Amino acid sequence: MHHNQIRGWTLLSPALIFLLALGIFPLVYAIWLSFHSLNLLDPSRGTRAVGFENFSTILFKTPLIGISFPESLQITLIILVGSLCLELAIGLILAILVSRTSASVLLRMFRSSLMVPMLIAPAIVGMMFRFLFEPSFGLIDFVLGLVGVAPIYWISDPNVVLYAVILVGVWEWLPFSFLVFLAGIHAIPPEQFEAAAVDGAGFFEQIRYITLPWLRNLAGILILIRGVDLIRNFDVIFTLTYGGPGRSSASLGFSAYLTSFKFFEVGQGTAYAVLILILINILVLIFARYLVPAREETYGG
Amino acid sequence: MLSKGSLKLAFLAVLVIVLIGLVAGCAAPTAAPPPPAATQPPAQPAATQPPAQPAATQPPAQPAATQPPAQAGVKTLKIITLTGPRYEMATTAMANAYNKAHSDVKIQVEAFPQEDQIAKVGMDVAAKGNAYDLIWIDYKFIGGYADAGYLLPMDDYLKANADWWKDLQGDVYPQVLNMYSYKDHWYGLPNDGNTELFYYRKDVLDAAGVKLPTTWDETLAAAQKLNNPPKMYGLCGNFARYWATDFWLSMFFSKGGVIWDPKTYEPGIDSAAGKYSADMMVKLLQYAPKEALQWEEGDVYSNMGSAGICAMAPAQWGGAVLTNPTLAKLADKIAVGRVPAIDAEGKQLILPMGGFGLGINAKTKYPDVAFDFIKYWLSRENQQYLVQNTGQPARNSALTDPVNLKIAPYFAAESENLKFAVPRPVVAEYASAEQIIGNELDNVFLGKKTTDQALKDANSQVRDVLVKSGKLVAK
C-alpha cells in the first residue's frame, strides 16, 4: 500500500471506528434483533430467532400494545401533514411580513422572542402544555372561557387530542421555519424586487414570482428535516398525551416505545424501529427527489 | 510544525486510545467495575454460596472470610432504585447512613424512572451481568430473575441471622413477606410495603353530611351527592392505561376474580367479577372529571391535593403526597380510610398488593455486605430514620409507630388496608396483562367497545401472552 494511503487510512481510522461502533454496529445489531424474540420481563427465556414473525405481527395483526401499524401510521401522518402545513404557511407569512418591516429594536426583540419555544426541550414543552391544557385549572381553557368558549378537553377527548399535539408542535417549531424563510428572503437580491416594482408588479405578484421560487429549495429542506422529525415524534407525545386517551395519539415512535418499554418485547420493538427507519428512508428519497431539485432548476429569478 | 513521523505517531496514539476505550466499553457489561487490585475477591468467589457462618451480620469492620481485608480498600456496591421521594430519597438516605457507619463500604445509588429501571435490570439479567449489586425489585419479577440465575438466594443468610429473621417474620404481614419467596428460596426481602387506600376530603364529606362509604354502591351514591362540577367532582381516580387496571383490581379481587388460574394459567378476566368492576368504573366515571381519562397517580395528586376539585379517591395507591402539607396544599383537609368493599359487612374486600423488595445480584463480589445493607435497612431500629427520609416501611411496627404517624398519618390506614391485600400474580407476564387490561378498559371508557367485548379481548390477549411464554398451551 502506498505511504500516502496508509497515512490517509490512519487519519480516517478514529472517525471510522466511532462510526462503526456507534452507527453501523447498533444498526446491524438492531436489524439482527428485529428477527429475534427477546422479552426483558423474562430474560430467562433468552433470545431466539423467529424469522419474520415480529414484522408480520406488527404489519398484519394488532400487536399487544392494542394499536395496529396502519392505525399508528395514520396518526403519524395526520400529525405530520397538519404540523407541516401550519408551520410552513404561518412561518412563511410571518417571514414575509417581518422582512417588509423596517428593522426596529422592537422587531429585533420580537424575532429573538420567537426563538424561545425552539430552545425548550420537547419533553418540557409537553409537560408545560399538559398543565396549560388542563380544563380545570389550565390557562388555555381559562382564557377561552373568558370569551364564552366551553371547556375543551384537549388531551382527554380522542377527537381533539391530535389537534393538541399539532398545536404544540407548531408552537415549538414555527420559529424554525420562520427563521429559515426569513434568511432565504434576505438572500434574494433586492434588485429583483426593484426591477419588478418598476415593471409594475404589486406585493402579491412579487411574492408569487420572486419570493416563492427563491424559497422553494428551502421549503424542501424544511419539509425534509421536520418531516423526519415528525415521523420520529415521541417526546412531546410521551409527556403530553402518553399516546392517549386510549391509543388515540399513539404515533409510530410511541408505539415502538410501548412495545419495547411497556411490554418489554425488545425484538418486536426493534422490528418496529426498523420499519420506521425504512419509512423514513422512503420519505427522504421522495422528498429529496421531488422537493429539493437540482441547483440549476431553482434559481430562476 | 509537526513532522510527518510525529504526526503519524500522534494519530496512532489516538487510534490506540480509542481502541482501548472501545474494548473497555464493550467489556463493561460483563465485568465488574474494576476496583483497585487489592480489593479483588478471591479467585473462587463465594457469591452464589453465602457462608453458613453468620459472617453476614458482622459489621464490615470484621470482614467475613469471603471478603477482602477491610484495609485493602473500599468495597463499592451499586444499588439500582426508582426515582421519586419514596424510592430514591429513601435509598440515598439509607445508603449514606450505612456508608457513614462502615468506613470500608460505599453503597452507590443509581435511580431511574420505573420503565428505565426495569429495562436496565432486564438487560443486566439478559447479559448475565453484574452491573448492580443490590436491586430494588418489584415482586412480580422475582421468579423470572431467579430462574435466570440473577438473584442470590438469601436462605443461608436468614438461617445465620435467625433472631433477626424471626423478628422480621413476626412484624411483616405474611402475604407481604411471602411475595419474595420463590421455589422454596428467599430471593428478596420487602423494604417497602404498599396497597390501595381511600383518600377523601373530610371537610367536603362532612359539609354534605356524607359518611365515609364502605361499599362500592355507597361510594357511587356519595359521588353522585358530592358531585358539583366544575368546582367539585364526586370522585377522582386513575382511569388511564395500566393505572385503570389497579383501580379495577380493587373491585375485581373483592368480587372473587382472578387474573388467571394460578395452577392452569387460564385467564379469568372475562368473568362476572370483571364485568362488575368495569361497569362500576363506568358508573363512577360519570362523577369524575372528563380529563380523568388521561389521569395517572400524579394527576390525582395535583387535582385533589392542590386544585381541590375531587371529593374522593377511593382506590389510590398509598403514598405521602396527599397528606403531606409541603406536597399538597389541601393536605390538612384530606383523610385516609379503608377502600370500599363489595358488601356492607366488609367481608368481600381484597386489595391488590404494591410495594417493593431488595434483592442481591448472584454475581456481586460482596454478598455479605449486600445482605448486611438489606438487614440494616429493614432493622427495627432504623425504621424511624427511614420514615424521616420519605421511606414507606414494610414493617407493621413502623407503620403504627406514633413517631412515624406524626410524619406520615396515612400509615395507620396503610397498615389497616394491608390486612386485606394480596399479591398480584407473581410472574413477569402480569406486567403485560395489566397493560392489556388497562388498554381495554380505556376502550370501554371511550365508548369504543362494550364491556363484554373489551373483557373478551383482554382475556384473549392475555391468553396469547401466556401461550407465548409457554405457561399455557394454545387451544
PDB file of C-alpha atoms in Angstrom, chain A residues 37-150:
ATOM      1  CA  SER A  37     -37.639 -12.648  20.265  1.00  0.00           C
ATOM      2  CA  LEU A  38     -36.323 -11.114  23.476  1.00  0.00           C
ATOM      3  CA  ASN A  39     -38.542 -10.210  26.419  1.00  0.00           C
ATOM      4  CA  LEU A  40     -36.854  -8.244  29.179  1.00  0.00           C
ATOM      5  CA  LEU A  41     -39.529  -9.172  31.706  1.00  0.00           C
ATOM      6  CA  ASP A  42     -38.481 -12.763  31.453  1.00  0.00           C
ATOM      7  CA  PRO A  43     -34.886 -12.799  30.285  1.00  0.00           C
ATOM      8  CA  SER A  44     -34.591 -16.422  31.340  1.00  0.00           C
ATOM      9  CA  ARG A  45     -36.343 -17.247  28.070  1.00  0.00           C
ATOM     10  CA  GLY A  46     -33.309 -15.824  26.264  1.00  0.00           C
ATOM     11  CA  THR A  47     -33.039 -14.641  22.677  1.00  0.00           C
ATOM     12  CA  ARG A  48     -34.371 -16.885  19.933  1.00  0.00           C
ATOM     13  CA  ALA A  49     -34.704 -16.484  16.170  1.00  0.00           C
ATOM     14  CA  VAL A  50     -38.278 -16.000  14.970  1.00  0.00           C
ATOM     15  CA  GLY A  51     -37.760 -15.093  11.317  1.00  0.00           C
ATOM     16  CA  PHE A  52     -40.246 -12.507  10.060  1.00  0.00           C
ATOM     17  CA  GLU A  53     -42.735 -13.115  12.891  1.00  0.00           C
ATOM     18  CA  ASN A  54     -42.089  -9.730  14.532  1.00  0.00           C
ATOM     19  CA  PHE A  55     -42.696  -7.908  11.257  1.00  0.00           C
ATOM     20  CA  SER A  56     -45.792  -9.909  10.348  1.00  0.00           C
ATOM     21  CA  THR A  57     -47.263  -9.326  13.821  1.00  0.00           C
ATOM     22  CA  ILE A  58     -46.713  -5.585  13.548  1.00  0.00           C
ATOM     23  CA  LEU A  59     -47.898  -5.223   9.967  1.00  0.00           C
ATOM     24  CA  PHE A  60     -50.794  -7.656   9.743  1.00  0.00           C
ATOM     25  CA  LYS A  61     -52.112  -8.188  13.264  1.00  0.00           C
ATOM     26  CA  THR A  62     -52.996  -5.968  16.203  1.00  0.00           C
ATOM     27  CA  PRO A  63     -49.978  -6.329  18.464  1.00  0.00           C
ATOM     28  CA  LEU A  64     -50.255  -6.489  22.253  1.00  0.00           C
ATOM     29  CA  ILE A  65     -49.933  -2.734  22.519  1.00  0.00           C
ATOM     30  CA  GLY A  66     -53.508  -2.514  21.258  1.00  0.00           C
ATOM     31  CA  ILE A  67     -52.987  -0.461  18.117  1.00  0.00           C
ATOM     32  CA  SER A  68     -52.116  -1.721  14.648  1.00  0.00           C
ATOM     33  CA  PHE A  69     -49.304  -0.378  12.488  1.00  0.00           C
ATOM     34  CA  PRO A  70     -51.702   1.176   9.927  1.00  0.00           C
ATOM     35  CA  GLU A  71     -53.576   2.968  12.730  1.00  0.00           C
ATOM     36  CA  SER A  72     -50.316   4.295  14.160  1.00  0.00           C
ATOM     37  CA  LEU A  73     -49.171   5.299  10.693  1.00  0.00           C
ATOM     38  CA  GLN A  74     -52.422   7.175  10.135  1.00  0.00           C
ATOM     39  CA  ILE A  75     -51.961   9.081  13.412  1.00  0.00           C
ATOM     40  CA  THR A  76     -48.362   9.896  12.463  1.00  0.00           C
ATOM     41  CA  LEU A  77     -49.372  11.136   9.006  1.00  0.00           C
ATOM     42  CA  ILE A  78     -52.152  13.335  10.399  1.00  0.00           C
ATOM     43  CA  ILE A  79     -49.663  14.936  12.792  1.00  0.00           C
ATOM     44  CA  LEU A  80     -47.055  15.183  10.008  1.00  0.00           C
ATOM     45  CA  VAL A  81     -49.305  16.836   7.439  1.00  0.00           C
ATOM     46  CA  GLY A  82     -51.092  19.088   9.935  1.00  0.00           C
ATOM     47  CA  SER A  83     -47.883  20.305  11.531  1.00  0.00           C
ATOM     48  CA  LEU A  84     -46.005  20.812   8.284  1.00  0.00           C
ATOM     49  CA  CYS A  85     -48.816  22.752   6.605  1.00  0.00           C
ATOM     50  CA  LEU A  86     -49.256  25.087   9.575  1.00  0.00           C
ATOM     51  CA  GLU A  87     -45.561  25.546  10.282  1.00  0.00           C
ATOM     52  CA  LEU A  88     -44.709  26.312   6.670  1.00  0.00           C
ATOM     53  CA  ALA A  89     -47.695  28.543   5.968  1.00  0.00           C
ATOM     54  CA  ILE A  90     -47.502  30.602   9.161  1.00  0.00           C
ATOM     55  CA  GLY A  91     -43.690  30.689   9.085  1.00  0.00           C
ATOM     56  CA  LEU A  92     -43.737  31.965   5.515  1.00  0.00           C
ATOM     57  CA  ILE A  93     -46.367  34.623   6.192  1.00  0.00           C
ATOM     58  CA  LEU A  94     -44.514  35.841   9.277  1.00  0.00           C
ATOM     59  CA  ALA A  95     -41.179  35.901   7.430  1.00  0.00           C
ATOM     60  CA  ILE A  96     -42.630  37.904   4.541  1.00  0.00           C
ATOM     61  CA  LEU A  97     -44.280  40.391   6.894  1.00  0.00           C
ATOM     62  CA  VAL A  98     -41.182  40.809   9.038  1.00  0.00           C
ATOM     63  CA  SER A  99     -38.906  41.168   6.003  1.00  0.00           C
ATOM     64  CA  ARG A 100     -41.059  44.038   4.761  1.00  0.00           C
ATOM     65  CA  THR A 101     -40.889  45.873   8.056  1.00  0.00           C
ATOM     66  CA  SER A 102     -38.063  48.231   8.934  1.00  0.00           C
ATOM     67  CA  ALA A 103     -35.631  46.744  11.440  1.00  0.00           C
ATOM     68  CA  SER A 104     -36.597  48.493  14.668  1.00  0.00           C
ATOM     69  CA  VAL A 105     -35.471  47.493  18.150  1.00  0.00           C
ATOM     70  CA  LEU A 106     -38.932  46.106  18.837  1.00  0.00           C
ATOM     71  CA  LEU A 107     -38.787  43.965  15.732  1.00  0.00           C
ATOM     72  CA  ARG A 108     -35.402  42.586  16.704  1.00  0.00           C
ATOM     73  CA  MET A 109     -36.789  41.776  20.141  1.00  0.00           C
ATOM     74  CA  PHE A 110     -39.794  40.095  18.514  1.00  0.00           C
ATOM     75  CA  ARG A 111     -37.505  37.965  16.350  1.00  0.00           C
ATOM     76  CA  SER A 112     -35.437  36.949  19.356  1.00  0.00           C
ATOM     77  CA  SER A 113     -38.510  36.118  21.417  1.00  0.00           C
ATOM     78  CA  LEU A 114     -39.770  33.900  18.609  1.00  0.00           C
ATOM     79  CA  MET A 115     -36.732  31.723  19.174  1.00  0.00           C
ATOM     80  CA  VAL A 116     -37.654  30.851  22.766  1.00  0.00           C
ATOM     81  CA  PRO A 117     -40.021  27.887  22.141  1.00  0.00           C
ATOM     82  CA  MET A 118     -37.405  26.213  19.971  1.00  0.00           C
ATOM     83  CA  LEU A 119     -34.858  26.421  22.761  1.00  0.00           C
ATOM     84  CA  ILE A 120     -37.017  24.476  25.236  1.00  0.00           C
ATOM     85  CA  ALA A 121     -36.582  20.714  25.348  1.00  0.00           C
ATOM     86  CA  PRO A 122     -39.588  18.995  23.686  1.00  0.00           C
ATOM     87  CA  ALA A 123     -40.255  16.905  26.795  1.00  0.00           C
ATOM     88  CA  ILE A 124     -40.555  20.102  28.862  1.00  0.00           C
ATOM     89  CA  VAL A 125     -42.837  21.607  26.215  1.00  0.00           C
ATOM     90  CA  GLY A 126     -45.101  18.562  26.515  1.00  0.00           C
ATOM     91  CA  MET A 127     -45.254  18.791  30.302  1.00  0.00           C
ATOM     92  CA  MET A 128     -45.874  22.534  30.159  1.00  0.00           C
ATOM     93  CA  PHE A 129     -48.781  22.133  27.754  1.00  0.00           C
ATOM     94  CA  ARG A 130     -50.205  19.279  29.802  1.00  0.00           C
ATOM     95  CA  PHE A 131     -50.818  21.852  32.516  1.00  0.00           C
ATOM     96  CA  LEU A 132     -51.883  24.573  30.086  1.00  0.00           C
ATOM     97  CA  PHE A 133     -54.449  22.241  28.503  1.00  0.00           C
ATOM     98  CA  GLU A 134     -55.994  21.192  31.861  1.00  0.00           C
ATOM     99  CA  PRO A 135     -59.711  22.025  31.658  1.00  0.00           C
ATOM    100  CA  SER A 136     -59.980  22.618  35.416  1.00  0.00           C
ATOM    101  CA  PHE A 137     -57.077  24.941  36.063  1.00  0.00           C
ATOM    102  CA  GLY A 138     -55.231  25.318  32.747  1.00  0.00           C
ATOM    103  CA  LEU A 139     -54.608  28.746  31.231  1.00  0.00           C
ATOM    104  CA  ILE A 140     -55.841  27.937  27.732  1.00  0.00           C
ATOM    105  CA  ASP A 141     -59.383  26.898  28.675  1.00  0.00           C
ATOM    106  CA  PHE A 142     -59.492  29.717  31.198  1.00  0.00           C
ATOM    107  CA  VAL A 143     -58.739  32.313  28.505  1.00  0.00           C
ATOM    108  CA  LEU A 144     -61.159  30.666  26.073  1.00  0.00           C
ATOM    109  CA  GLY A 145     -63.766  30.664  28.838  1.00  0.00           C
ATOM    110  CA  LEU A 146     -63.443  34.444  29.134  1.00  0.00           C
ATOM    111  CA  VAL A 147     -64.754  34.771  25.589  1.00  0.00           C
ATOM    112  CA  GLY A 148     -67.506  32.257  26.166  1.00  0.00           C
ATOM    113  CA  VAL A 149     -65.922  29.116  24.757  1.00  0.00           C
ATOM    114  CA  ALA A 150     -66.940  25.933  26.597  1.00  0.00           C
TER     115      ALA A 150
END
